[in-house]
Coordinates of C-alpha atoms and ligand atoms in Angstrom, one line a residue:
X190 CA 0.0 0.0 0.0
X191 CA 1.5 3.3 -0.6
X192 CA 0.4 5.3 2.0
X193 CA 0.8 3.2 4.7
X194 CA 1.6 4.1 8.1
X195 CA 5.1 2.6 9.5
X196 CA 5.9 4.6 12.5
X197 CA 4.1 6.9 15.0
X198 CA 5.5 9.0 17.8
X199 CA 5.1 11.8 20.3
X200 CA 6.8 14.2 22.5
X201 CA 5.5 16.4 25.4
X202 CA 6.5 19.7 24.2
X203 CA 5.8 23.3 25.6
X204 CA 3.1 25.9 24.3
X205 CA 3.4 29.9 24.1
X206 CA 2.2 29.9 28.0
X207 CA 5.2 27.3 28.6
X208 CA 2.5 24.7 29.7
X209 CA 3.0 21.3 28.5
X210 CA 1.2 20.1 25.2
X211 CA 1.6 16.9 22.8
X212 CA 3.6 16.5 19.5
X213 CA 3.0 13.9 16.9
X214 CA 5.1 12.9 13.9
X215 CA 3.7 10.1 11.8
X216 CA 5.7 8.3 9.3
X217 CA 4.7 5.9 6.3
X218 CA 6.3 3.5 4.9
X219 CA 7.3 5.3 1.6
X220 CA 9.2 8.0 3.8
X221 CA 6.4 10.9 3.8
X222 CA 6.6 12.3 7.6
X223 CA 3.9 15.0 9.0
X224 CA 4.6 16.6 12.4
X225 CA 1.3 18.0 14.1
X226 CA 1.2 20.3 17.6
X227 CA -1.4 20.5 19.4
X228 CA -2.7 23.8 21.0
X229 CA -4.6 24.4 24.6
X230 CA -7.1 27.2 25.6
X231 CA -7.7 29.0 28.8
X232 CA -11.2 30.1 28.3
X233 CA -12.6 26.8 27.5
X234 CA -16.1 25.8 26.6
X235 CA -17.6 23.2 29.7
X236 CA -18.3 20.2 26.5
X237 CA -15.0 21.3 25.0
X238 CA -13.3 17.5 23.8
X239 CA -11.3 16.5 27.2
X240 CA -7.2 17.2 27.3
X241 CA -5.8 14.8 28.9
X242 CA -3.6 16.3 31.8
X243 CA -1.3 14.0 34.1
X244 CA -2.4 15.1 37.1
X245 CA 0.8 15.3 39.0
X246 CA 2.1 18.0 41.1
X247 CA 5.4 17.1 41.0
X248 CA 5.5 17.9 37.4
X249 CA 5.1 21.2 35.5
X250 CA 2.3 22.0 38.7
X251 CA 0.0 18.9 37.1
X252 CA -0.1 19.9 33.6
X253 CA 2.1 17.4 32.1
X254 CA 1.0 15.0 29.2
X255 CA 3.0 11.9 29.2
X256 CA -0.3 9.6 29.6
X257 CA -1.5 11.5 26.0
X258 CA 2.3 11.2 24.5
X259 CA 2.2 7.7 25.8
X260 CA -1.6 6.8 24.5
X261 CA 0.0 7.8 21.4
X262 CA 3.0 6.0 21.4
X263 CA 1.3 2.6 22.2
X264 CA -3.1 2.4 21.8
X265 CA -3.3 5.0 18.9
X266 CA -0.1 3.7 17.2
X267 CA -1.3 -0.4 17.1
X268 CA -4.6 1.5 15.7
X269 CA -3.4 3.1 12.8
X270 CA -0.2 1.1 12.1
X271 CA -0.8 -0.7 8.4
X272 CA -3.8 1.9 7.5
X273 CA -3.8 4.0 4.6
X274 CA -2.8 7.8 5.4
X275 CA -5.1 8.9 2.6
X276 CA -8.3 7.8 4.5
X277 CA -8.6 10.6 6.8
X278 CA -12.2 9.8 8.1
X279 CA -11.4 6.1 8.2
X280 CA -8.8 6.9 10.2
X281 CA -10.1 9.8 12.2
X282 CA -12.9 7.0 13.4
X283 CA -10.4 4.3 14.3
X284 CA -8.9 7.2 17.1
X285 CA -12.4 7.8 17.7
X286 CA -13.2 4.1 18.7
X287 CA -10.2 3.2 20.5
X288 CA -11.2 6.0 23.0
X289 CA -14.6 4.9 23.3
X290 CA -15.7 7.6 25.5
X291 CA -18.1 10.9 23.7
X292 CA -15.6 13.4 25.0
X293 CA -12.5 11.8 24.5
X294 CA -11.3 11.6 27.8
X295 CA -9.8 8.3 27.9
X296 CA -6.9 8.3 25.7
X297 CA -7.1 12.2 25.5
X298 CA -8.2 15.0 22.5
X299 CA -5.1 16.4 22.6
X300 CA -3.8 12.9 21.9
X301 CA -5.9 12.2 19.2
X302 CA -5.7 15.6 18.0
X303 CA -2.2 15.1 17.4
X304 CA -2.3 11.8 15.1
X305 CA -5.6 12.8 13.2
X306 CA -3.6 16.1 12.3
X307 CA -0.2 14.7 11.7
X308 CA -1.7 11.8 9.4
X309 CA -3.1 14.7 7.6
X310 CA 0.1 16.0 7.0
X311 CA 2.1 13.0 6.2
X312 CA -0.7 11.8 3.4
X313 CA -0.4 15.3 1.9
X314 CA 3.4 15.4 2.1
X315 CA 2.9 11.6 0.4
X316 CA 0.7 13.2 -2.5
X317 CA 2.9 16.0 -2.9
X318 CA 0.3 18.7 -2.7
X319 CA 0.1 21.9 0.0
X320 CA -1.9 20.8 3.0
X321 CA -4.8 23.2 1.7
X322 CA -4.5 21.8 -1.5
X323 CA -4.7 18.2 0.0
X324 CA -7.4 19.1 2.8
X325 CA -9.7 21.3 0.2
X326 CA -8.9 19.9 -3.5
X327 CA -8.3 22.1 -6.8
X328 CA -10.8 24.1 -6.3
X329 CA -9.3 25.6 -2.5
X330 CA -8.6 29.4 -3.1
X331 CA -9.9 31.6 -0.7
X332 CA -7.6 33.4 1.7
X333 CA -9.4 34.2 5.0
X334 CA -9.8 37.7 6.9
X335 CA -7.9 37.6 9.5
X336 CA -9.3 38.9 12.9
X337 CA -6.2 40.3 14.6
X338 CA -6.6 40.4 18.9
X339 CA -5.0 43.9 19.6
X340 CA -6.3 44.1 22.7
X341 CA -6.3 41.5 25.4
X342 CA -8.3 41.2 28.7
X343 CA -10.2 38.5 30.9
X344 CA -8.5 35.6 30.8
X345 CA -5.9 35.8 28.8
X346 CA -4.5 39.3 30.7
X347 CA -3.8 40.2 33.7
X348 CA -5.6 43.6 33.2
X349 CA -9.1 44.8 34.5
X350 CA -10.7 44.3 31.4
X351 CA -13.6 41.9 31.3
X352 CA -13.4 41.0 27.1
X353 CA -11.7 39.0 26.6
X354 CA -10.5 40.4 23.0
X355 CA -11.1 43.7 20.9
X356 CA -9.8 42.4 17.4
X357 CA -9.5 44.8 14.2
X358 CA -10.6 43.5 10.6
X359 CA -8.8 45.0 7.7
X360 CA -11.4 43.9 5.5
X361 CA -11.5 46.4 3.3
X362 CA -7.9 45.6 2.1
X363 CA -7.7 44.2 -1.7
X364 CA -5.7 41.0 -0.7
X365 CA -4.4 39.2 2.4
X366 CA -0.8 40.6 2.6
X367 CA -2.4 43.8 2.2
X368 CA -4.5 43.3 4.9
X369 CA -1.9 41.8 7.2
X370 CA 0.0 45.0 6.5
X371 CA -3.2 47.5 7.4
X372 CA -3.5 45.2 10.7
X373 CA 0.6 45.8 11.6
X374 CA -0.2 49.5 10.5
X375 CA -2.9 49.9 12.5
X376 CA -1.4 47.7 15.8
X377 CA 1.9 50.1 15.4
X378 CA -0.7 53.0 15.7
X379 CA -2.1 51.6 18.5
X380 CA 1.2 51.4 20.6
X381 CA 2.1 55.0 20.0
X382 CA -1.6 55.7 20.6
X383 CA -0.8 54.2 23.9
X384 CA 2.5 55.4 24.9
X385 CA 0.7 59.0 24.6
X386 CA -1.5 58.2 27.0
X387 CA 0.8 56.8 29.4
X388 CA -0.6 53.2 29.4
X389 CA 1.9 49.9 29.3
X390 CA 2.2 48.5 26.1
X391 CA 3.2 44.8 27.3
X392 CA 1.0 42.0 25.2
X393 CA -1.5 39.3 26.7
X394 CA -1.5 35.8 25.9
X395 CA -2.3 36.3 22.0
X396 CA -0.2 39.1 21.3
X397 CA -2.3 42.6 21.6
X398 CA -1.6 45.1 24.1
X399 CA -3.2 44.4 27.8
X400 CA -3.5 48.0 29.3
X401 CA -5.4 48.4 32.6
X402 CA -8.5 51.0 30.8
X403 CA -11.5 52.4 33.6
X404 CA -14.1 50.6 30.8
X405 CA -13.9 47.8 28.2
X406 CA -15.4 50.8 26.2
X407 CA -12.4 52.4 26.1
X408 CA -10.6 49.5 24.2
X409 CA -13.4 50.7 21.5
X410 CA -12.6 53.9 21.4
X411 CA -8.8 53.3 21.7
X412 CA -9.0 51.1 18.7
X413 CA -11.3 53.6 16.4
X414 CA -8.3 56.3 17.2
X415 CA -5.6 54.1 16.6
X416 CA -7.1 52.8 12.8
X417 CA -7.5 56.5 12.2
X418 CA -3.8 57.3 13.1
X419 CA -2.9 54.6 10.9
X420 CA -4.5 56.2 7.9
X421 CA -7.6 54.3 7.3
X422 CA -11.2 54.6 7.5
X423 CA -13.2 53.1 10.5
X424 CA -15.5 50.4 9.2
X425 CA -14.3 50.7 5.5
X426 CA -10.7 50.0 5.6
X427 CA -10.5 48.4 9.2
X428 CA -13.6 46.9 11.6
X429 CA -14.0 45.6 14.8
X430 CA -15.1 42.4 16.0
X431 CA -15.8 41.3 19.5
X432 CA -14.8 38.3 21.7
X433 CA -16.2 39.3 25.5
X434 CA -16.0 35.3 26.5
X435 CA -18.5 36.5 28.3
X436 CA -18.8 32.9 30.6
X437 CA -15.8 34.2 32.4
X438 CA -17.3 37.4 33.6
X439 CA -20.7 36.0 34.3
X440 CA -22.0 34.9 37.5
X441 CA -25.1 34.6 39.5
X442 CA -27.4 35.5 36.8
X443 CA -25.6 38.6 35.9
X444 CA -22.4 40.2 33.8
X445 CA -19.3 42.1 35.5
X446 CA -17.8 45.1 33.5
X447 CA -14.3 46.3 33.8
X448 CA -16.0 49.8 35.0
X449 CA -17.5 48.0 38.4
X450 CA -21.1 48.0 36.3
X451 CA -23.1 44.4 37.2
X452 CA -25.6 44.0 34.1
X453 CA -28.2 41.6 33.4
X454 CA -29.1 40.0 30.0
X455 CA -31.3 42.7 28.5
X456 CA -28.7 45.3 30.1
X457 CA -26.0 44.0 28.3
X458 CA -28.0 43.3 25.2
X459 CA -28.6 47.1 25.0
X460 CA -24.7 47.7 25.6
X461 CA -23.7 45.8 22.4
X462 CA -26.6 47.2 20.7
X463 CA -25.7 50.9 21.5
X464 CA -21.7 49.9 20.5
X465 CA -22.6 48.6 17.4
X466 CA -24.5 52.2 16.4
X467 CA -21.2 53.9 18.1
X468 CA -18.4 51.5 16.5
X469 CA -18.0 49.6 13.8
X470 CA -18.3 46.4 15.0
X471 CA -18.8 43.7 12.7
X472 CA -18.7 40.6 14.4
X473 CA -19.3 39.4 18.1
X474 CA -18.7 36.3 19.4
X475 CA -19.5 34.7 22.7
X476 CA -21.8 37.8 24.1
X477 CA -23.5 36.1 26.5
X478 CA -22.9 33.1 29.1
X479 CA -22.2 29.4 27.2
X480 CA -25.5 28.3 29.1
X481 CA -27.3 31.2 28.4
X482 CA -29.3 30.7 25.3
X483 CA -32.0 33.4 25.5
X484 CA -29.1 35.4 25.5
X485 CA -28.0 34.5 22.1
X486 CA -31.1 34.4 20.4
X487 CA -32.2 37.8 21.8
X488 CA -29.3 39.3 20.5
X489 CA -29.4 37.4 17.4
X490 CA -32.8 38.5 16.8
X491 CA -31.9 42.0 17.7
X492 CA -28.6 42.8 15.7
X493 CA -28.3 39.1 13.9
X494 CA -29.4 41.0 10.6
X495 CA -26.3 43.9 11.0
X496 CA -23.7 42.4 12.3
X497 CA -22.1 38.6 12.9
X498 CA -23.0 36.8 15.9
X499 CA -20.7 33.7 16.5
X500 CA -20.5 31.1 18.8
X501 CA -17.8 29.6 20.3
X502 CA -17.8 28.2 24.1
X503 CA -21.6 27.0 23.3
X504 CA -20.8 24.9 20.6
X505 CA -17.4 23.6 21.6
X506 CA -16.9 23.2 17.5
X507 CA -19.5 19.8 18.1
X508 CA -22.1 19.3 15.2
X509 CA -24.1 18.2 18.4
X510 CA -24.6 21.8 19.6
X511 CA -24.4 23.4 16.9
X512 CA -27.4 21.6 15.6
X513 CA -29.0 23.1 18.7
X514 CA -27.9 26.9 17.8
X515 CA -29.2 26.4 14.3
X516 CA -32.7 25.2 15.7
X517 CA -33.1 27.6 18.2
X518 CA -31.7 30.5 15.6
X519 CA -28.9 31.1 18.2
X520 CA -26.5 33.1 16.1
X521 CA -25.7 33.2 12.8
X522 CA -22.0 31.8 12.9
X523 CA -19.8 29.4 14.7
X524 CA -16.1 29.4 16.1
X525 CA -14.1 26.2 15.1
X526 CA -11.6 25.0 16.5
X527 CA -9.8 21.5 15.9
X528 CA -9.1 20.8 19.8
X529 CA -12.3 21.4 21.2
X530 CA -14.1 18.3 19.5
X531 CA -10.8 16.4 18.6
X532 CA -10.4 15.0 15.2
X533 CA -10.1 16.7 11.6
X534 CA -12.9 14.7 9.9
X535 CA -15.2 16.1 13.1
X536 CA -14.3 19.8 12.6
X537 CA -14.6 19.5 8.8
X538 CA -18.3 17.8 9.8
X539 CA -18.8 20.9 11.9
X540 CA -18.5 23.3 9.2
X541 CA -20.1 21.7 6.6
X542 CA -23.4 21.4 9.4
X543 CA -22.6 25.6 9.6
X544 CA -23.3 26.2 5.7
X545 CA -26.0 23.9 5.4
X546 CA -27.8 26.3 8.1
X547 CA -26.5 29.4 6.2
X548 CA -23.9 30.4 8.8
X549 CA -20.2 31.5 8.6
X550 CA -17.6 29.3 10.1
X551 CA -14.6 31.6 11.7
X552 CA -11.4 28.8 12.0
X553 CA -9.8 29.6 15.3
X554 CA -6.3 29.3 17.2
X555 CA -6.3 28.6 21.5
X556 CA -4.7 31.3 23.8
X557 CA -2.4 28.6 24.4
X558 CA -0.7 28.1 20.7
X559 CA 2.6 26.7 19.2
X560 CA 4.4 26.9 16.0
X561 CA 2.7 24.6 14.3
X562 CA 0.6 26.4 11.5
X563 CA -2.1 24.2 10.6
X564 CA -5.3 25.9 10.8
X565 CA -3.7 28.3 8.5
X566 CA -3.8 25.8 5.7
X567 CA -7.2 24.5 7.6
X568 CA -8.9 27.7 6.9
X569 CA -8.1 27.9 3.2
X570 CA -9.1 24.3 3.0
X571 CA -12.7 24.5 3.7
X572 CA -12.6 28.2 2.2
X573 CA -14.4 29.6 5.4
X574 CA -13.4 33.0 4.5
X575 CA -12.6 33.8 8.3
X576 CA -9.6 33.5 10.7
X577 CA -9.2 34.2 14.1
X578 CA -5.3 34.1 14.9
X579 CA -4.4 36.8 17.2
X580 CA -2.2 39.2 17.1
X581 CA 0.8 41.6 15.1
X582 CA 3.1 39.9 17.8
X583 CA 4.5 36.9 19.1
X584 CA 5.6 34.2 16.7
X585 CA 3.2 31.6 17.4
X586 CA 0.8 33.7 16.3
X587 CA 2.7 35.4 13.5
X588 CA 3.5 31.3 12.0
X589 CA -0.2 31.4 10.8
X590 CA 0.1 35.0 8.7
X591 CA 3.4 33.8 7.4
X592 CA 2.2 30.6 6.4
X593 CA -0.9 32.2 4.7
X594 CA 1.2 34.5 2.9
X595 CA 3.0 31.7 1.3
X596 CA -0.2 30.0 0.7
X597 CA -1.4 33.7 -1.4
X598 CA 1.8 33.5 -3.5
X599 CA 1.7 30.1 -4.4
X600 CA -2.3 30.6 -5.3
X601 CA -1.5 33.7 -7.6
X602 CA -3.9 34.8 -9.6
X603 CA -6.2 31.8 -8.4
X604 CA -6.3 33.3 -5.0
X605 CA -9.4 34.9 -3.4
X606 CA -9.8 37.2 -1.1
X607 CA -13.1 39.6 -0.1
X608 CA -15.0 40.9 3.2
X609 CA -18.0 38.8 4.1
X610 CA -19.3 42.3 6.0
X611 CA -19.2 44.5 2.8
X612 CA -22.6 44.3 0.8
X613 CA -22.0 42.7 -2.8
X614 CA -18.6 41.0 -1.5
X615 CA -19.3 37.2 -1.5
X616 CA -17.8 34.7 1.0
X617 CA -18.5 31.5 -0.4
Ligands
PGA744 P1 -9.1 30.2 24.5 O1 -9.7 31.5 24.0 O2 -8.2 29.6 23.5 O3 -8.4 30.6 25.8 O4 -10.3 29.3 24.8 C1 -10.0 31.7 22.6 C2 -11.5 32.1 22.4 O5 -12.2 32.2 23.4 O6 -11.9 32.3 21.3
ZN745 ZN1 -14.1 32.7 22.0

């Protein structure tokens, strides 16, 4: 068989927080190898896929993964040991079965992660196409808009602010470098922008500044100034999308601002409404508590028509829920991300369940990233037209733009690239 699978192995390696993860390379028999690293988030959805953690204190404080490296080494290995790299979803449900368990928890997502995504780059390496190319076919073209976290706050900084992330989107730029270029630009502008005003300019967990502001508000404003100081136009050259993660500032039925304000549903419904009239937002994600539904479809069937409502800890990236969002008219877009359900043929099921309901599908990193650029080629793949990989700092973050950069030259001509929030543009 050509594509057979000869040798598997892992590594507990570190992520950007310095907190154990796994690494897989798989090797087949005719010499192809694909190396896959597995990412880890902080604000994690409660049905998120299960990540295997060792447990003991004597090591890295409990976070160490040398059950997952060694799941992989031995149960996962015997599994796909002979099998054809080329049958991603045959293989994908071998991993699957040997776990057993609906949220992975067994063996381990971030073990399983690891093989189903370094199979994936071993039969592509074996075919001698670009993952994208391999992952989408011929006909995979479109380069994504990237959502760029400039500003950091609730769990993944140490500041006051309750959002968790105030993200710019250069979608008005003509192409993807040029849009990388307006978000660097426009991230510069915010720096100076902050060194005027006396504020620290050290970076969160996904690369944009953390400054200690009075109001998550002033992130807003802070952002509108610094796209204007850069040279472009609010809205038409450079947007704003929203992540608040709002699970990790809710509690007891109600919402905690970074200004000391404690707001209920419909009080912080009217807060994103009033912001979206005041900025040009064009895309919030995770508005509302994971549990809290009428949340969502309130705000959905308030602003749902204007501007992208996206859901991330709610769905986990599980067709499962998902199907529930699309029933219940939830939102109108879903945050995926390979390691919160825990197999590539599973996230590629997710987003196919997404456009079948109409919605966009926005391919995500974790806070807790390493260098390993997949989701770059992912999100070309499956031409979502979306990508949410942080921001104009930090290398883990910066692999992804780099990668995609590649990935625009070596599309040329072929390559696509338009806003999904600008009437007549088409995403799909
Ligand atoms: P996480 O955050 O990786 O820490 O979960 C990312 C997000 O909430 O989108
Ligand atoms: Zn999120």
């Amino acid at each position: 068989m050509p594509n057979e699978i000869a040798h598997v192995d892992a590594l507990e390696i570190l992520d950007s927080r310095g907190n154990p993860t796994v690494e897989v390379e798989v090797a087949l028999r005719n010499g192809s190898v694909g190396v896959a690293r597995v990412p880890s988030g902080a604000s994690t959805g409660k049905n998120e896929a299960v990540e295997l953690r060792d447990g003991d204190p004597t090591r890295f404080g409990g976070l160490g993964v040398r059950k997952a490296v060694e799941n992989v080494r031995t149960i996962l290995s015997e599994r796909v040991l002979g099998e054809d790299a080329t049958k991603q979803a045959a293989i994908d449900a071998l991993l699957i079965e040997a776990d057993g368990t609906p949220g992975k928890s067994k063996l381990g997502a971030n073990a399983i992660l690891g093989v189903s995504m370094a199979v994936a780059r071993a039969a592509a390496n074996s075919v001698g196409l670009p993952l994208y190319a391999y992952l989408g076919g011929a006909t995979a073209r479109r380069l994504p808009i990237p959502m760029m976290n400039v500003i950091n706050g609730g769990k993944h900084a140490g500041n006051r602010l309750a959002f968790q992330e105030f993200m710019i989107v250069p979608h008005g730029a003509p192409s993807f470098s040029e849009a990388l270029r307006y978000g660097v630009e426009t991230f510069r502008a915010l720096k100076r922008e902050l060194e005027r005003r006396g504020l620290p300019t050290a970076v969160g967990d996904e690369g944009g500044f953390a400054p200690d502001l009075e109001s998550d508000e002033e992130a807003c404003e802070l952002i509108v100034e610094a796209i204007e100081r850069a040279g472009f136009t609010p809205g038409k050259d450079v947007a704003i999308a929203l992540d608040p993660a709002a699970s990790s500032f809710f509690s007891d039925g109600a919402y905690d601002l970074a200004s000391g304000e404690r707001l209920d549903r419909e009080a912080l419904l009217d807060l994103y409404a009033r912001w979206v009239k005041t900025y040009p937002i064009v895309s919030i994600e995770d508005g509302f508590d994971e549990a809290d539904w009428d949340g969502y479809v309130a705000q959905t069937a308030a602003i749902g028509d204007r501007i992208q409502i996206v859901g991330d800890d709610n769905y986990v990236t599980n067709p499962k829920f998902i199907a529930e969002g699309i029933r219940r008219k939830a939102t109108n877009a879903v945050l995926i991300k390979l390691n919160q359900i825990g197999t590539v043929t599973e996230t590629v099921a997710a987003i196919e369940l997404a456009r079948t309901a109409g919605w966009r599908s926005v391919v995500s990193h974790r806070s807790g990233e390493t260098e390993d650029s997949f989701i770059a080629d992912f999100a070309v793949a499956f031409g979502t037209g979306q990508i949410k990989t942080g921001s104009l700092s930090r290398s883990e973050r910066i692999a992804k733009y780099n990668r995609l950069l590649w990935i625009e030259r070596q599309l040329g001509t072929q390559a696509l690239f338009s806003s999904p929030f600008i009437a007549g543009d088409q995403a799909d």
